[in-house]
mmCIF file of N, CA and C in Angstrom:
data_model
loop_
_atom_site.group_PDB
_atom_site.id
_atom_site.type_symbol
_atom_site.label_atom_id
_atom_site.label_comp_id
_atom_site.label_asym_id
_atom_site.label_seq_id
_atom_site.Cartn_x
_atom_site.Cartn_y
_atom_site.Cartn_z
ATOM 1 N N UNK E 1 70.766 30.304 135.155
ATOM 2 C CA UNK E 1 70.354 31.681 135.398
ATOM 3 C C UNK E 1 68.821 31.731 135.460
ATOM 4 N N UNK E 2 68.247 32.392 136.471
ATOM 5 C CA UNK E 2 66.790 32.435 136.603
ATOM 6 C C UNK E 2 66.137 33.180 135.444
ATOM 7 N N UNK E 3 64.950 32.728 135.111
ATOM 8 C CA UNK E 3 64.175 33.367 134.060
ATOM 9 C C UNK E 3 63.585 34.652 134.632
ATOM 10 N N UNK E 4 64.036 35.799 134.130
ATOM 11 C CA UNK E 4 63.610 37.094 134.654
ATOM 12 C C UNK E 4 62.113 37.314 134.467
ATOM 13 N N UNK E 5 61.571 36.903 133.324
ATOM 14 C CA UNK E 5 60.142 37.086 133.064
ATOM 15 C C UNK E 5 59.307 36.290 134.061
ATOM 16 N N UNK E 6 59.684 35.010 134.317
ATOM 17 C CA UNK E 6 58.949 34.198 135.285
ATOM 18 C C UNK E 6 59.041 34.809 136.682
ATOM 19 N N UNK E 7 60.228 35.271 137.066
ATOM 20 C CA UNK E 7 60.399 35.879 138.384
ATOM 21 C C UNK E 7 59.522 37.116 138.526
ATOM 22 N N UNK E 8 59.472 37.957 137.485
ATOM 23 C CA UNK E 8 58.654 39.159 137.523
ATOM 24 C C UNK E 8 57.175 38.796 137.664
ATOM 25 N N UNK E 9 56.709 37.812 136.881
ATOM 26 C CA UNK E 9 55.305 37.398 136.951
ATOM 27 C C UNK E 9 54.971 36.826 138.326
ATOM 28 N N UNK E 10 55.907 36.086 138.901
ATOM 29 C CA UNK E 10 55.699 35.501 140.225
ATOM 30 C C UNK E 10 55.503 36.597 141.272
ATOM 31 N N UNK E 11 56.320 37.621 141.232
ATOM 32 C CA UNK E 11 56.241 38.706 142.218
ATOM 33 C C UNK E 11 55.022 39.591 141.985
ATOM 34 N N UNK E 12 54.688 39.899 140.725
ATOM 35 C CA UNK E 12 53.571 40.809 140.480
ATOM 36 C C UNK E 12 52.225 40.211 140.865
ATOM 37 N N UNK E 13 52.137 38.892 140.972
ATOM 38 C CA UNK E 13 50.882 38.282 141.435
ATOM 39 C C UNK E 13 50.584 38.646 142.887
ATOM 40 N N UNK E 14 51.579 39.118 143.605
ATOM 41 C CA UNK E 14 51.405 39.481 145.010
ATOM 42 C C UNK E 14 50.976 40.935 145.180
ATOM 43 N N UNK E 15 50.926 41.692 144.080
ATOM 44 C CA UNK E 15 50.533 43.109 144.154
ATOM 45 C C UNK E 15 49.074 43.248 144.554
ATOM 46 N N UNK E 16 48.785 44.341 145.234
ATOM 47 C CA UNK E 16 47.397 44.693 145.536
ATOM 48 C C UNK E 16 47.198 46.089 144.979
ATOM 49 N N UNK E 17 46.415 46.192 143.921
ATOM 50 C CA UNK E 17 46.215 47.454 143.225
ATOM 51 C C UNK E 17 45.245 48.350 144.009
ATOM 52 N N UNK E 18 45.182 49.665 143.674
ATOM 53 C CA UNK E 18 44.373 50.613 144.453
ATOM 54 C C UNK E 18 42.937 50.184 144.773
ATOM 55 N N UNK E 19 42.170 49.610 143.842
ATOM 56 C CA UNK E 19 40.802 49.218 144.228
ATOM 57 C C UNK E 19 40.782 48.161 145.340
ATOM 58 N N UNK E 20 41.679 47.159 145.241
ATOM 59 C CA UNK E 20 41.737 46.138 146.289
ATOM 60 C C UNK E 20 42.292 46.715 147.592
ATOM 61 N N UNK E 21 43.281 47.577 147.480
ATOM 62 C CA UNK E 21 43.890 48.166 148.672
ATOM 63 C C UNK E 21 42.883 49.024 149.420
ATOM 64 N N UNK E 22 42.090 49.795 148.700
ATOM 65 C CA UNK E 22 41.078 50.642 149.327
ATOM 66 C C UNK E 22 40.065 49.793 150.093
ATOM 67 N N UNK E 23 39.588 48.725 149.476
ATOM 68 C CA UNK E 23 38.640 47.835 150.145
ATOM 69 C C UNK E 23 39.289 47.178 151.358
ATOM 70 N N UNK E 24 40.535 46.711 151.184
ATOM 71 C CA UNK E 24 41.234 46.089 152.303
ATOM 72 C C UNK E 24 41.384 47.062 153.474
ATOM 73 N N UNK E 25 41.744 48.303 153.203
ATOM 74 C CA UNK E 25 41.926 49.292 154.268
ATOM 75 C C UNK E 25 40.639 49.503 155.057
ATOM 76 N N UNK E 26 39.495 49.514 154.372
ATOM 77 C CA UNK E 26 38.206 49.665 155.060
ATOM 78 C C UNK E 26 37.908 48.471 155.954
ATOM 79 N N UNK E 27 38.130 47.271 155.428
ATOM 80 C CA UNK E 27 37.891 46.056 156.220
ATOM 81 C C UNK E 27 38.838 46.002 157.412
ATOM 82 N N UNK E 28 40.101 46.304 157.179
ATOM 83 C CA UNK E 28 41.106 46.267 158.236
ATOM 84 C C UNK E 28 40.799 47.284 159.346
ATOM 85 N N UNK E 29 40.391 48.485 158.970
ATOM 86 C CA UNK E 29 40.060 49.516 159.966
ATOM 87 C C UNK E 29 38.861 49.097 160.804
ATOM 88 N N UNK E 30 37.839 48.530 160.169
ATOM 89 C CA UNK E 30 36.659 48.074 160.915
ATOM 90 C C UNK E 30 37.038 46.951 161.882
ATOM 91 N N UNK E 31 37.850 45.997 161.408
ATOM 92 C CA UNK E 31 38.304 44.890 162.254
ATOM 93 C C UNK E 31 39.103 45.408 163.445
ATOM 94 N N UNK E 32 40.050 46.307 163.183
ATOM 95 C CA UNK E 32 40.905 46.867 164.237
ATOM 96 C C UNK E 32 40.067 47.597 165.282
ATOM 97 N N UNK E 33 39.078 48.387 164.854
ATOM 98 C CA UNK E 33 38.220 49.121 165.793
ATOM 99 C C UNK E 33 37.438 48.176 166.699
ATOM 100 N N UNK E 34 36.901 47.109 166.140
ATOM 101 C CA UNK E 34 36.153 46.133 166.945
ATOM 102 C C UNK E 34 37.087 45.443 167.936
ATOM 103 N N UNK E 35 38.273 45.019 167.466
ATOM 104 C CA UNK E 35 39.227 44.337 168.347
ATOM 105 C C UNK E 35 39.650 45.245 169.506
ATOM 106 N N UNK E 36 39.957 46.488 169.227
ATOM 107 C CA UNK E 36 40.363 47.419 170.289
ATOM 108 C C UNK E 36 39.203 47.701 171.249
ATOM 109 N N UNK E 37 37.991 47.825 170.737
ATOM 110 C CA UNK E 37 36.820 48.066 171.576
ATOM 111 C C UNK E 37 36.649 46.947 172.611
ATOM 112 N N UNK E 38 36.900 45.708 172.205
ATOM 113 C CA UNK E 38 36.741 44.573 173.110
ATOM 114 C C UNK E 38 38.003 44.244 173.902
ATOM 115 N N UNK E 39 39.001 45.111 173.865
ATOM 116 C CA UNK E 39 40.171 44.963 174.720
ATOM 117 C C UNK E 39 41.275 44.067 174.185
ATOM 118 N N UNK E 40 41.279 43.799 172.906
ATOM 119 C CA UNK E 40 42.345 42.990 172.330
ATOM 120 C C UNK E 40 43.558 43.877 172.073
ATOM 121 N N UNK E 41 44.752 43.366 172.357
ATOM 122 C CA UNK E 41 45.998 44.090 172.114
ATOM 123 C C UNK E 41 46.606 43.587 170.815
ATOM 124 N N UNK E 42 47.166 44.494 170.030
ATOM 125 C CA UNK E 42 47.752 44.095 168.741
ATOM 126 C C UNK E 42 49.092 43.413 168.967
ATOM 127 N N UNK E 43 49.296 42.325 168.237
ATOM 128 C CA UNK E 43 50.585 41.638 168.240
ATOM 129 C C UNK E 43 51.110 41.649 166.804
ATOM 130 N N UNK E 44 52.379 41.966 166.660
ATOM 131 C CA UNK E 44 53.009 41.963 165.340
ATOM 132 C C UNK E 44 54.096 40.908 165.339
ATOM 133 N N UNK E 45 54.162 40.153 164.276
ATOM 134 C CA UNK E 45 55.172 39.104 164.158
ATOM 135 C C UNK E 45 55.990 39.352 162.898
ATOM 136 N N UNK E 46 57.224 38.860 162.868
ATOM 137 C CA UNK E 46 58.090 39.126 161.721
ATOM 138 C C UNK E 46 57.668 38.364 160.472
ATOM 139 N N UNK E 47 57.939 38.943 159.324
ATOM 140 C CA UNK E 47 57.663 38.279 158.048
ATOM 141 C C UNK E 47 58.618 37.103 157.852
ATOM 142 N N UNK E 48 59.857 37.248 158.315
ATOM 143 C CA UNK E 48 60.855 36.184 158.227
ATOM 144 C C UNK E 48 61.169 35.674 159.625
ATOM 145 N N UNK E 49 61.304 34.365 159.727
ATOM 146 C CA UNK E 49 61.636 33.760 161.007
ATOM 147 C C UNK E 49 62.561 32.586 160.713
ATOM 148 N N UNK E 50 63.300 32.144 161.733
ATOM 149 C CA UNK E 50 64.153 30.982 161.522
ATOM 150 C C UNK E 50 63.303 29.787 161.125
ATOM 151 N N UNK E 51 63.773 29.049 160.165
ATOM 152 C CA UNK E 51 63.049 27.908 159.621
ATOM 153 C C UNK E 51 62.689 26.904 160.711
ATOM 154 N N UNK E 52 63.590 26.693 161.664
ATOM 155 C CA UNK E 52 63.355 25.664 162.685
ATOM 156 C C UNK E 52 62.097 25.946 163.507
ATOM 157 N N UNK E 53 61.684 27.211 163.609
ATOM 158 C CA UNK E 53 60.465 27.529 164.349
ATOM 159 C C UNK E 53 59.224 26.957 163.695
ATOM 160 N N UNK E 54 59.252 26.856 162.370
ATOM 161 C CA UNK E 54 58.091 26.339 161.644
ATOM 162 C C UNK E 54 58.164 24.837 161.394
ATOM 163 N N UNK E 55 59.370 24.250 161.493
ATOM 164 C CA UNK E 55 59.519 22.824 161.198
ATOM 165 C C UNK E 55 58.675 21.981 162.146
ATOM 166 N N UNK E 56 58.714 22.292 163.441
ATOM 167 C CA UNK E 56 57.917 21.532 164.401
ATOM 168 C C UNK E 56 56.425 21.672 164.100
ATOM 169 N N UNK E 57 56.002 22.872 163.703
ATOM 170 C CA UNK E 57 54.596 23.077 163.353
ATOM 171 C C UNK E 57 54.221 22.295 162.095
ATOM 172 N N UNK E 58 55.129 22.244 161.143
ATOM 173 C CA UNK E 58 54.870 21.481 159.914
ATOM 174 C C UNK E 58 54.774 19.989 160.225
ATOM 175 N N UNK E 59 55.670 19.491 161.087
ATOM 176 C CA UNK E 59 55.637 18.069 161.463
ATOM 177 C C UNK E 59 54.348 17.717 162.202
ATOM 178 N N UNK E 60 53.796 18.680 162.942
ATOM 179 C CA UNK E 60 52.542 18.461 163.663
ATOM 180 C C UNK E 60 51.335 18.722 162.764
ATOM 181 N N UNK E 61 51.586 18.958 161.474
ATOM 182 C CA UNK E 61 50.557 19.159 160.455
ATOM 183 C C UNK E 61 49.757 20.453 160.628
ATOM 184 N N UNK E 62 50.334 21.464 161.267
ATOM 185 C CA UNK E 62 49.659 22.752 161.386
ATOM 186 C C UNK E 62 49.644 23.508 160.063
ATOM 187 N N UNK E 63 50.548 23.158 159.159
ATOM 188 C CA UNK E 63 50.599 23.829 157.862
ATOM 189 C C UNK E 63 49.854 23.050 156.791
ATOM 190 N N UNK E 64 49.324 21.893 157.127
ATOM 191 C CA UNK E 64 48.631 21.070 156.143
ATOM 192 C C UNK E 64 49.595 20.655 155.050
ATOM 193 N N UNK E 65 49.167 20.766 153.813
ATOM 194 C CA UNK E 65 49.987 20.382 152.667
ATOM 195 C C UNK E 65 50.769 21.564 152.098
ATOM 196 N N UNK E 66 50.732 22.716 152.773
ATOM 197 C CA UNK E 66 51.381 23.921 152.256
ATOM 198 C C UNK E 66 52.873 23.899 152.546
ATOM 199 N N UNK E 67 53.725 23.854 151.496
ATOM 200 C CA UNK E 67 55.165 23.884 151.737
ATOM 201 C C UNK E 67 55.630 25.275 152.163
ATOM 202 N N UNK E 68 56.618 25.302 153.039
ATOM 203 C CA UNK E 68 57.202 26.569 153.473
ATOM 204 C C UNK E 68 57.973 27.224 152.342
ATOM 205 N N UNK E 69 57.993 28.541 152.333
ATOM 206 C CA UNK E 69 58.864 29.305 151.445
ATOM 207 C C UNK E 69 60.124 29.571 152.266
ATOM 208 N N UNK E 70 61.201 28.864 151.931
ATOM 209 C CA UNK E 70 62.439 28.934 152.706
ATOM 210 C C UNK E 70 63.495 29.652 151.882
ATOM 211 N N UNK E 71 64.212 30.564 152.532
ATOM 212 C CA UNK E 71 65.278 31.326 151.885
ATOM 213 C C UNK E 71 66.599 30.977 152.553
ATOM 214 N N UNK E 72 67.671 31.005 151.786
ATOM 215 C CA UNK E 72 68.987 30.774 152.351
ATOM 216 C C UNK E 72 69.413 31.962 153.198
ATOM 217 N N UNK E 73 70.295 31.713 154.129
ATOM 218 C CA UNK E 73 70.817 32.785 154.977
ATOM 219 C C UNK E 73 72.208 32.391 155.450
ATOM 220 N N UNK E 74 72.867 33.301 156.151
ATOM 221 C CA UNK E 74 74.173 32.982 156.725
ATOM 222 C C UNK E 74 74.034 31.872 157.754
ATOM 223 N N UNK E 75 72.899 31.816 158.409
ATOM 224 C CA UNK E 75 72.611 30.749 159.355
ATOM 225 C C UNK E 75 72.304 29.510 158.536
ATOM 226 N N UNK E 76 72.917 28.389 158.849
ATOM 227 C CA UNK E 76 72.707 27.178 158.045
ATOM 228 C C UNK E 76 71.261 26.704 158.067
ATOM 229 N N UNK E 77 70.498 27.117 159.055
ATOM 230 C CA UNK E 77 69.102 26.714 159.162
ATOM 231 C C UNK E 77 68.235 27.398 158.105
ATOM 232 N N UNK E 78 68.609 28.583 157.677
ATOM 233 C CA UNK E 78 67.804 29.332 156.713
ATOM 234 C C UNK E 78 66.650 30.046 157.402
ATOM 235 N N UNK E 79 65.948 30.836 156.642
ATOM 236 C CA UNK E 79 64.789 31.547 157.165
ATOM 237 C C UNK E 79 63.567 31.179 156.348
ATOM 238 N N UNK E 80 62.425 31.191 156.995
ATOM 239 C CA UNK E 80 61.168 30.883 156.330
ATOM 240 C C UNK E 80 60.324 32.136 156.290
ATOM 241 N N UNK E 81 59.618 32.304 155.190
ATOM 242 C CA UNK E 81 58.660 33.398 155.059
ATOM 243 C C UNK E 81 57.391 32.961 155.786
ATOM 244 N N UNK E 82 56.774 33.893 156.497
ATOM 245 C CA UNK E 82 55.601 33.600 157.327
ATOM 246 C C UNK E 82 54.512 32.887 156.511
ATOM 247 N N UNK E 83 54.191 31.612 156.860
ATOM 248 C CA UNK E 83 53.146 30.886 156.129
ATOM 249 C C UNK E 83 51.750 31.140 156.688
ATOM 250 N N UNK E 84 51.686 31.661 157.901
ATOM 251 C CA UNK E 84 50.403 31.897 158.550
ATOM 252 C C UNK E 84 50.616 32.933 159.649
ATOM 253 N N UNK E 85 49.778 33.956 159.668
ATOM 254 C CA UNK E 85 49.916 34.995 160.694
ATOM 255 C C UNK E 85 49.601 34.454 162.089
ATOM 256 N N UNK E 86 48.612 33.588 162.190
ATOM 257 C CA UNK E 86 48.262 33.067 163.516
ATOM 258 C C UNK E 86 49.403 32.209 164.069
ATOM 259 N N UNK E 87 50.017 31.360 163.237
ATOM 260 C CA UNK E 87 51.129 30.542 163.721
ATOM 261 C C UNK E 87 52.337 31.407 164.056
ATOM 262 N N UNK E 88 52.612 32.408 163.236
ATOM 263 C CA UNK E 88 53.716 33.313 163.515
ATOM 264 C C UNK E 88 53.476 34.093 164.810
ATOM 265 N N UNK E 89 52.230 34.511 165.036
ATOM 266 C CA UNK E 89 51.892 35.226 166.267
ATOM 267 C C UNK E 89 52.083 34.333 167.482
ATOM 268 N N UNK E 90 51.682 33.069 167.372
ATOM 269 C CA UNK E 90 51.866 32.133 168.483
ATOM 270 C C UNK E 90 53.344 31.862 168.743
ATOM 271 N N UNK E 91 54.161 31.779 167.677
ATOM 272 C CA UNK E 91 55.608 31.634 167.872
ATOM 273 C C UNK E 91 56.183 32.855 168.587
ATOM 274 N N UNK E 92 55.703 34.041 168.217
ATOM 275 C CA UNK E 92 56.152 35.270 168.868
ATOM 276 C C UNK E 92 55.776 35.265 170.346
ATOM 277 N N UNK E 93 54.542 34.892 170.654
ATOM 278 C CA UNK E 93 54.098 34.834 172.050
ATOM 279 C C UNK E 93 54.909 33.807 172.840
ATOM 280 N N UNK E 94 55.162 32.653 172.245
ATOM 281 C CA UNK E 94 55.940 31.615 172.921
ATOM 282 C C UNK E 94 57.365 32.094 173.166
ATOM 283 N N UNK E 95 57.948 32.784 172.191
ATOM 284 C CA UNK E 95 59.305 33.296 172.332
ATOM 285 C C UNK E 95 59.432 34.365 173.397
ATOM 286 N N UNK E 96 58.360 35.069 173.676
ATOM 287 C CA UNK E 96 58.358 36.120 174.696
ATOM 288 C C UNK E 96 57.822 35.605 176.032
ATOM 289 N N UNK E 97 57.594 34.303 176.133
ATOM 290 C CA UNK E 97 57.021 33.675 177.327
ATOM 291 C C UNK E 97 55.671 34.279 177.694
ATOM 292 N N UNK E 98 54.957 34.775 176.717
ATOM 293 C CA UNK E 98 53.647 35.380 176.965
ATOM 294 C C UNK E 98 52.551 34.338 177.113
ATOM 295 N N UNK E 99 52.849 33.089 176.768
ATOM 296 C CA UNK E 99 51.845 32.044 176.911
ATOM 297 C C UNK E 99 51.602 31.731 178.386
ATOM 298 N N UNK E 100 52.564 32.123 179.254
ATOM 299 C CA UNK E 100 52.426 31.887 180.694
ATOM 300 C C UNK E 100 51.935 33.126 181.435
ATOM 301 N N UNK E 101 51.605 34.182 180.719
ATOM 302 C CA UNK E 101 51.175 35.444 181.330
ATOM 303 C C UNK E 101 49.768 35.300 181.919
ATOM 304 N N UNK E 102 49.333 36.363 182.583
ATOM 305 C CA UNK E 102 47.989 36.368 183.165
ATOM 306 C C UNK E 102 46.972 36.004 182.099
ATOM 307 N N UNK E 103 46.013 35.197 182.488
ATOM 308 C CA UNK E 103 45.015 34.744 181.515
ATOM 309 C C UNK E 103 43.629 35.112 181.981
ATOM 310 N N UNK E 104 42.684 35.305 181.120
ATOM 311 C CA UNK E 104 42.830 35.156 179.674
ATOM 312 C C UNK E 104 43.567 36.344 179.061
ATOM 313 N N UNK E 105 44.298 36.068 178.007
ATOM 314 C CA UNK E 105 45.001 37.091 177.245
ATOM 315 C C UNK E 105 44.343 37.193 175.882
ATOM 316 N N UNK E 106 44.174 38.425 175.401
ATOM 317 C CA UNK E 106 43.490 38.658 174.127
ATOM 318 C C UNK E 106 44.389 39.458 173.200
ATOM 319 N N UNK E 107 44.616 38.923 172.010
ATOM 320 C CA UNK E 107 45.455 39.581 171.016
ATOM 321 C C UNK E 107 44.746 39.582 169.674
ATOM 322 N N UNK E 108 45.090 40.563 168.843
ATOM 323 C CA UNK E 108 44.647 40.513 167.456
ATOM 324 C C UNK E 108 45.865 40.701 166.568
ATOM 325 N N UNK E 109 45.780 40.163 165.359
ATOM 326 C CA UNK E 109 46.885 40.261 164.418
ATOM 327 C C UNK E 109 46.334 40.592 163.040
ATOM 328 N N UNK E 110 47.186 41.168 162.244
ATOM 329 C CA UNK E 110 46.891 41.392 160.833
ATOM 330 C C UNK E 110 48.215 41.402 160.103
ATOM 331 N N UNK E 111 48.214 40.856 158.908
ATOM 332 C CA UNK E 111 49.444 40.827 158.133
ATOM 333 C C UNK E 111 49.359 39.906 156.944
ATOM 334 N N UNK E 112 50.447 39.856 156.210
ATOM 335 C CA UNK E 112 50.532 39.032 155.007
ATOM 336 C C UNK E 112 51.198 37.705 155.348
ATOM 337 N N UNK E 113 50.762 36.664 154.684
ATOM 338 C CA UNK E 113 51.440 35.370 154.759
ATOM 339 C C UNK E 113 51.635 34.875 153.328
ATOM 340 N N UNK E 114 52.661 34.050 153.134
ATOM 341 C CA UNK E 114 53.029 33.613 151.795
ATOM 342 C C UNK E 114 53.266 32.116 151.778
ATOM 343 N N UNK E 115 52.892 31.479 150.675
ATOM 344 C CA UNK E 115 53.043 30.036 150.558
ATOM 345 C C UNK E 115 53.032 29.650 149.086
ATOM 346 N N UNK E 116 53.495 28.438 148.811
ATOM 347 C CA UNK E 116 53.437 27.900 147.455
ATOM 348 C C UNK E 116 52.089 27.241 147.252
ATOM 349 N N UNK E 117 51.562 27.345 146.052
ATOM 350 C CA UNK E 117 50.257 26.757 145.768
ATOM 351 C C UNK E 117 50.339 25.262 145.513
ATOM 352 N N UNK E 118 51.512 24.771 145.094
ATOM 353 C CA UNK E 118 51.676 23.340 144.837
ATOM 354 C C UNK E 118 52.044 22.606 146.109
ATOM 355 N N UNK E 119 52.161 21.289 146.008
ATOM 356 C CA UNK E 119 52.602 20.507 147.159
ATOM 357 C C UNK E 119 54.028 20.063 146.925
ATOM 358 N N UNK E 120 54.698 19.713 147.983
ATOM 359 C CA UNK E 120 56.063 19.226 147.878
ATOM 360 C C UNK E 120 57.063 20.366 147.803
ATOM 361 N N UNK E 121 58.309 19.996 147.607
ATOM 362 C CA UNK E 121 59.389 20.981 147.582
ATOM 363 C C UNK E 121 59.415 21.721 146.252
ATOM 364 N N UNK E 122 60.023 22.877 146.270
ATOM 365 C CA UNK E 122 60.192 23.671 145.057
ATOM 366 C C UNK E 122 61.077 22.891 144.086
ATOM 367 N N UNK E 123 60.671 22.740 142.819
ATOM 368 C CA UNK E 123 61.470 21.958 141.868
ATOM 369 C C UNK E 123 62.834 22.592 141.613
ATOM 370 N N UNK E 124 63.831 21.753 141.412
ATOM 371 C CA UNK E 124 65.184 22.249 141.183
ATOM 372 C C UNK E 124 65.602 22.145 139.716
ATOM 373 N N UNK E 125 64.960 21.298 138.938
ATOM 374 C CA UNK E 125 65.341 21.125 137.535
ATOM 375 C C UNK E 125 65.006 22.378 136.743
ATOM 376 N N UNK E 126 65.849 22.717 135.789
ATOM 377 C CA UNK E 126 65.639 23.925 134.982
ATOM 378 C C UNK E 126 64.358 23.848 134.169
ATOM 379 N N UNK E 127 63.945 22.650 133.803
ATOM 380 C CA UNK E 127 62.747 22.505 132.980
ATOM 381 C C UNK E 127 61.479 22.344 133.806
ATOM 382 N N UNK E 128 61.605 22.230 135.109
ATOM 383 C CA UNK E 128 60.428 22.019 135.956
ATOM 384 C C UNK E 128 59.601 23.298 136.044
ATOM 385 N N UNK E 129 58.292 23.133 136.180
ATOM 386 C CA UNK E 129 57.397 24.273 136.325
ATOM 387 C C UNK E 129 57.545 24.844 137.740
ATOM 388 N N UNK E 130 57.657 26.155 137.834
ATOM 389 C CA UNK E 130 57.768 26.802 139.137
ATOM 390 C C UNK E 130 56.371 26.932 139.724
ATOM 391 N N UNK E 131 56.166 26.440 140.963
ATOM 392 C CA UNK E 131 54.833 26.573 141.564
ATOM 393 C C UNK E 131 54.497 28.042 141.799
ATOM 394 N N UNK E 132 53.234 28.331 141.919
ATOM 395 C CA UNK E 132 52.797 29.705 142.147
ATOM 396 C C UNK E 132 53.051 30.104 143.593
ATOM 397 N N UNK E 133 53.616 31.272 143.766
ATOM 398 C CA UNK E 133 53.774 31.848 145.089
ATOM 399 C C UNK E 133 52.531 32.686 145.341
ATOM 400 N N UNK E 134 51.835 32.390 146.415
ATOM 401 C CA UNK E 134 50.606 33.107 146.731
ATOM 402 C C UNK E 134 50.770 33.881 148.028
ATOM 403 N N UNK E 135 50.074 34.992 148.106
ATOM 404 C CA UNK E 135 50.052 35.785 149.331
ATOM 405 C C UNK E 135 48.617 36.006 149.743
ATOM 406 N N UNK E 136 48.394 36.094 151.025
ATOM 407 C CA UNK E 136 47.048 36.395 151.503
ATOM 408 C C UNK E 136 47.179 37.291 152.721
ATOM 409 N N UNK E 137 46.185 38.118 152.895
ATOM 410 C CA UNK E 137 46.160 38.981 154.066
ATOM 411 C C UNK E 137 45.272 38.322 155.096
ATOM 412 N N UNK E 138 45.735 38.284 156.322
ATOM 413 C CA UNK E 138 44.997 37.632 157.392
ATOM 414 C C UNK E 138 44.716 38.617 158.515
ATOM 415 N N UNK E 139 43.520 38.532 159.043
ATOM 416 C CA UNK E 139 43.098 39.273 160.224
ATOM 417 C C UNK E 139 42.555 38.230 161.198
ATOM 418 N N UNK E 140 42.882 38.342 162.466
ATOM 419 C CA UNK E 140 42.356 37.340 163.388
ATOM 420 C C UNK E 140 42.518 37.722 164.837
ATOM 421 N N UNK E 141 41.848 36.944 165.667
ATOM 422 C CA UNK E 141 41.861 37.134 167.113
ATOM 423 C C UNK E 141 42.456 35.899 167.779
ATOM 424 N N UNK E 142 43.203 36.107 168.846
ATOM 425 C CA UNK E 142 43.754 35.013 169.650
ATOM 426 C C UNK E 142 43.335 35.248 171.088
ATOM 427 N N UNK E 143 42.703 34.257 171.683
ATOM 428 C CA UNK E 143 42.352 34.317 173.105
ATOM 429 C C UNK E 143 43.015 33.122 173.758
ATOM 430 N N UNK E 144 43.852 33.374 174.763
ATOM 431 C CA UNK E 144 44.548 32.320 175.467
ATOM 432 C C UNK E 144 44.054 32.216 176.896
ATOM 433 N N UNK E 145 43.860 30.988 177.369
ATOM 434 C CA UNK E 145 43.471 30.775 178.761
ATOM 435 C C UNK E 145 41.985 30.801 178.941
ATOM 436 N N UNK E 146 41.604 30.817 180.194
ATOM 437 C CA UNK E 146 40.177 30.834 180.537
ATOM 438 C C UNK E 146 39.966 31.694 181.762
ATOM 439 N N UNK E 147 38.754 32.185 181.888
ATOM 440 C CA UNK E 147 38.427 32.987 183.060
ATOM 441 C C UNK E 147 38.277 32.082 184.266
ATOM 442 N N UNK E 148 38.645 32.599 185.428
ATOM 443 C CA UNK E 148 38.509 31.794 186.645
ATOM 444 C C UNK E 148 37.171 32.008 187.263
#
């Protein structure tokens, strides 16, 4: 049976209290205004995606040493929690065949990504220490292609 206290502490580390949220909202609004001014279109990607979409990226070392947060699902492949907004945005663009669209294409993204702070797989033994689950907010720009 999972330790309720550990689970609660793990989740509450992801909270953003009013002082941090207020600062984040100001930074996010300024970023969004600049991106829109320069003609970037917002792209939103899902927090959960099929695990297989990230496996190829992990094998190509796009995730570095950061293990995926994988959840079980009815699909035997499972689902992964977004480890990086930029990688999730690129998966979304690839899935919509937007990588072949008119170029250059300009997008901006903002959102949360989640990952384990330790390396390797999540421990399964009852006595093993549970790695820290970390969340970060990401803002970024994607420019694809080149001008002719």
